[in-house]
PDB file of C-alpha atoms in Angstrom:
ATOM      1  CA  MET A   6       0.000   0.000   0.000  1.00 63.00           C
ATOM      2  CA  THR A   7       1.422   3.360  -1.048  1.00 68.00           C
ATOM      3  CA  LEU A   8       0.944   6.266   1.314  1.00 78.00           C
ATOM      4  CA  ILE A   9       0.129   9.694  -0.005  1.00 83.00           C
ATOM      5  CA  PRO A  10       2.988  12.009   0.989  1.00 88.00           C
ATOM      6  CA  LEU A  11       2.350  14.236   3.985  1.00 87.00           C
ATOM      7  CA  GLN A  12       3.063  17.346   1.914  1.00 92.00           C
ATOM      8  CA  HIS A  13      -0.039  16.722  -0.209  1.00 93.00           C
ATOM      9  CA  TYR A  14      -2.261  16.679   2.874  1.00 91.00           C
ATOM     10  CA  LEU A  15      -0.637  19.843   4.165  1.00 93.00           C
ATOM     11  CA  ILE A  16      -1.067  21.651   0.837  1.00 96.00           C
ATOM     12  CA  VAL A  17      -4.766  20.753   0.666  1.00 96.00           C
ATOM     13  CA  ALA A  18      -5.271  21.788   4.299  1.00 96.00           C
ATOM     14  CA  ALA A  19      -3.427  25.089   3.775  1.00 96.00           C
ATOM     15  CA  ALA A  20      -5.506  25.869   0.691  1.00 97.00           C
ATOM     16  CA  LEU A  21      -8.725  25.016   2.529  1.00 96.00           C
ATOM     17  CA  PHE A  22      -7.682  27.165   5.497  1.00 96.00           C
ATOM     18  CA  CYS A  23      -6.855  30.125   3.236  1.00 97.00           C
ATOM     19  CA  ILE A  24     -10.184  29.793   1.421  1.00 96.00           C
ATOM     20  CA  GLY A  25     -12.013  29.656   4.759  1.00 95.00           C
ATOM     21  CA  LEU A  26     -10.132  32.690   6.047  1.00 96.00           C
ATOM     22  CA  ALA A  27     -10.904  34.671   2.896  1.00 96.00           C
ATOM     23  CA  ILE A  28     -14.583  33.760   3.170  1.00 94.00           C
ATOM     24  CA  ALA A  29     -14.736  34.666   6.863  1.00 92.00           C
ATOM     25  CA  ILE A  30     -13.127  38.055   6.224  1.00 93.00           C
ATOM     26  CA  THR A  31     -14.976  39.080   3.057  1.00 93.00           C
ATOM     27  CA  LYS A  32     -18.539  37.884   3.632  1.00 85.00           C
ATOM     28  CA  ARG A  33     -21.142  40.453   4.584  1.00 81.00           C
ATOM     29  CA  HIS A  34     -23.496  38.230   6.560  1.00 83.00           C
ATOM     30  CA  PHE A  35     -23.237  35.937   9.558  1.00 83.00           C
ATOM     31  CA  ILE A  36     -23.936  32.676   7.694  1.00 84.00           C
ATOM     32  CA  GLY A  37     -21.019  33.258   5.316  1.00 88.00           C
ATOM     33  CA  ILE A  38     -18.703  34.021   8.207  1.00 88.00           C
ATOM     34  CA  LEU A  39     -19.832  30.820   9.919  1.00 88.00           C
ATOM     35  CA  LEU A  40     -19.139  28.802   6.757  1.00 90.00           C
ATOM     36  CA  GLY A  41     -15.627  30.249   6.553  1.00 92.00           C
ATOM     37  CA  ILE A  42     -14.923  29.269  10.147  1.00 91.00           C
ATOM     38  CA  GLU A  43     -16.165  25.744   9.456  1.00 90.00           C
ATOM     39  CA  LEU A  44     -13.803  25.456   6.485  1.00 93.00           C
ATOM     40  CA  MET A  45     -10.901  26.516   8.698  1.00 93.00           C
ATOM     41  CA  LEU A  46     -11.844  23.887  11.297  1.00 90.00           C
ATOM     42  CA  ASN A  47     -11.970  21.235   8.571  1.00 91.00           C
ATOM     43  CA  ALA A  48      -8.473  22.229   7.459  1.00 94.00           C
ATOM     44  CA  VAL A  49      -7.263  21.691  11.011  1.00 91.00           C
ATOM     45  CA  ASN A  50      -8.942  18.268  11.017  1.00 89.00           C
ATOM     46  CA  ILE A  51      -7.118  17.300   7.817  1.00 90.00           C
ATOM     47  CA  ASN A  52      -3.805  18.211   9.439  1.00 89.00           C
ATOM     48  CA  LEU A  53      -4.596  16.269  12.615  1.00 86.00           C
ATOM     49  CA  VAL A  54      -5.611  13.116  10.764  1.00 86.00           C
ATOM     50  CA  ALA A  55      -2.673  13.373   8.336  1.00 86.00           C
ATOM     51  CA  PHE A  56      -0.137  13.613  11.149  1.00 83.00           C
ATOM     52  CA  SER A  57      -1.888  10.812  13.000  1.00 83.00           C
ATOM     53  CA  ARG A  58      -1.663   8.578   9.932  1.00 81.00           C
ATOM     54  CA  TYR A  59       2.121   8.830   9.938  1.00 77.00           C
ATOM     55  CA  ASP A  60       2.302   7.758  13.594  1.00 75.00           C
ATOM     56  CA  PRO A  61       0.107   4.620  13.674  1.00 71.00           C
ATOM     57  CA  GLU A  62       0.853   3.719  17.299  1.00 75.00           C
ATOM     58  CA  ARG A  63      -0.712   6.906  18.620  1.00 74.00           C
ATOM     59  CA  LEU A  64      -4.272   7.814  17.743  1.00 76.00           C
ATOM     60  CA  SER A  65      -4.199  11.188  19.476  1.00 78.00           C
ATOM     61  CA  GLY A  66      -4.517  13.105  16.183  1.00 79.00           C
ATOM     62  CA  GLN A  67      -7.702  11.260  15.261  1.00 80.00           C
ATOM     63  CA  LEU A  68      -9.108  11.761  18.747  1.00 84.00           C
ATOM     64  CA  PHE A  69      -8.375  15.480  18.555  1.00 83.00           C
ATOM     65  CA  ALA A  70     -10.064  15.589  15.129  1.00 84.00           C
ATOM     66  CA  LEU A  71     -13.139  13.918  16.603  1.00 87.00           C
ATOM     67  CA  PHE A  72     -13.125  16.465  19.433  1.00 87.00           C
ATOM     68  CA  VAL A  73     -12.875  19.332  16.914  1.00 86.00           C
ATOM     69  CA  ILE A  74     -15.865  17.920  15.005  1.00 87.00           C
ATOM     70  CA  VAL A  75     -17.939  17.780  18.201  1.00 90.00           C
ATOM     71  CA  VAL A  76     -16.954  21.335  19.149  1.00 88.00           C
ATOM     72  CA  ALA A  77     -17.724  22.550  15.596  1.00 87.00           C
ATOM     73  CA  ALA A  78     -21.194  20.986  15.755  1.00 89.00           C
ATOM     74  CA  ALA A  79     -21.882  22.680  19.084  1.00 90.00           C
ATOM     75  CA  GLU A  80     -20.527  25.978  17.728  1.00 86.00           C
ATOM     76  CA  VAL A  81     -22.806  25.820  14.693  1.00 87.00           C
ATOM     77  CA  THR A  82     -25.829  25.110  16.868  1.00 91.00           C
ATOM     78  CA  ILE A  83     -25.169  28.034  19.175  1.00 91.00           C
ATOM     79  CA  ALA A  84     -24.198  30.391  16.337  1.00 87.00           C
ATOM     80  CA  LEU A  85     -27.351  29.630  14.363  1.00 88.00           C
ATOM     81  CA  ALA A  86     -29.481  30.225  17.467  1.00 91.00           C
ATOM     82  CA  ILE A  87     -27.777  33.590  17.988  1.00 86.00           C
ATOM     83  CA  ILE A  88     -28.200  34.484  14.314  1.00 85.00           C
ATOM     84  CA  LEU A  89     -31.916  33.684  14.473  1.00 89.00           C
ATOM     85  CA  ARG A  90     -32.332  35.874  17.567  1.00 88.00           C
ATOM     86  CA  VAL A  91     -30.400  38.746  15.953  1.00 84.00           C
ATOM     87  CA  TYR A  92     -32.495  38.444  12.798  1.00 87.00           C
ATOM     88  CA  GLY A  93     -35.694  38.425  14.843  1.00 87.00           C
ATOM     89  CA  TYR A  94     -34.655  41.629  16.608  1.00 85.00           C
ATOM     90  CA  TYR A  95     -32.923  43.614  13.841  1.00 83.00           C
ATOM     91  CA  GLN A  96     -34.544  42.032  10.733  1.00 84.00           C
ATOM     92  CA  THR A  97     -31.091  41.649   9.111  1.00 81.00           C
ATOM     93  CA  VAL A  98     -28.112  39.304   9.183  1.00 77.00           C
ATOM     94  CA  ASP A  99     -25.617  41.931   8.008  1.00 79.00           C
ATOM     95  CA  PRO A 100     -22.995  42.351  10.768  1.00 78.00           C
ATOM     96  CA  ASP A 101     -22.393  46.003   9.795  1.00 77.00           C
ATOM     97  CA  GLU A 102     -26.023  46.916  10.442  1.00 78.00           C
ATOM     98  CA  VAL A 103     -26.026  45.253  13.869  1.00 77.00           C
ATOM     99  CA  ASP A 104     -23.870  47.902  15.520  1.00 71.00           C
ATOM    100  CA  GLU A 105     -25.438  48.228  18.942  1.00 68.00           C
ATOM    101  CA  LEU A 106     -26.576  45.748  21.551  1.00 61.00           C
ATOM    102  CA  LYS A 107     -29.251  47.939  23.125  1.00 57.00           C
ATOM    103  CA  LYS A 108     -31.842  50.127  21.477  1.00 55.00           C
TER     104      LYS A 108
END
């Protein structure tokens, strides 16, 4: 069985992280920002699993990746609840228009 070189995993993860960062910075609404953050977390997961694959006696990388997935799911749940509350109050999901916490 031929292993894919570690550099290929790292290049894909770096590209995915950069795409996620660009999305999180440039998007004008909360859902787009949330999607960018999720892409960055997936890039971290690729790195963790790739490094874990090259050390088969220790599964800590895969366990950390599983932990990141659980935290990402909880983060999405809480973020979507906050977004729905903000939309119900301000009638917009544009972060620039939500500039004050009290009216």
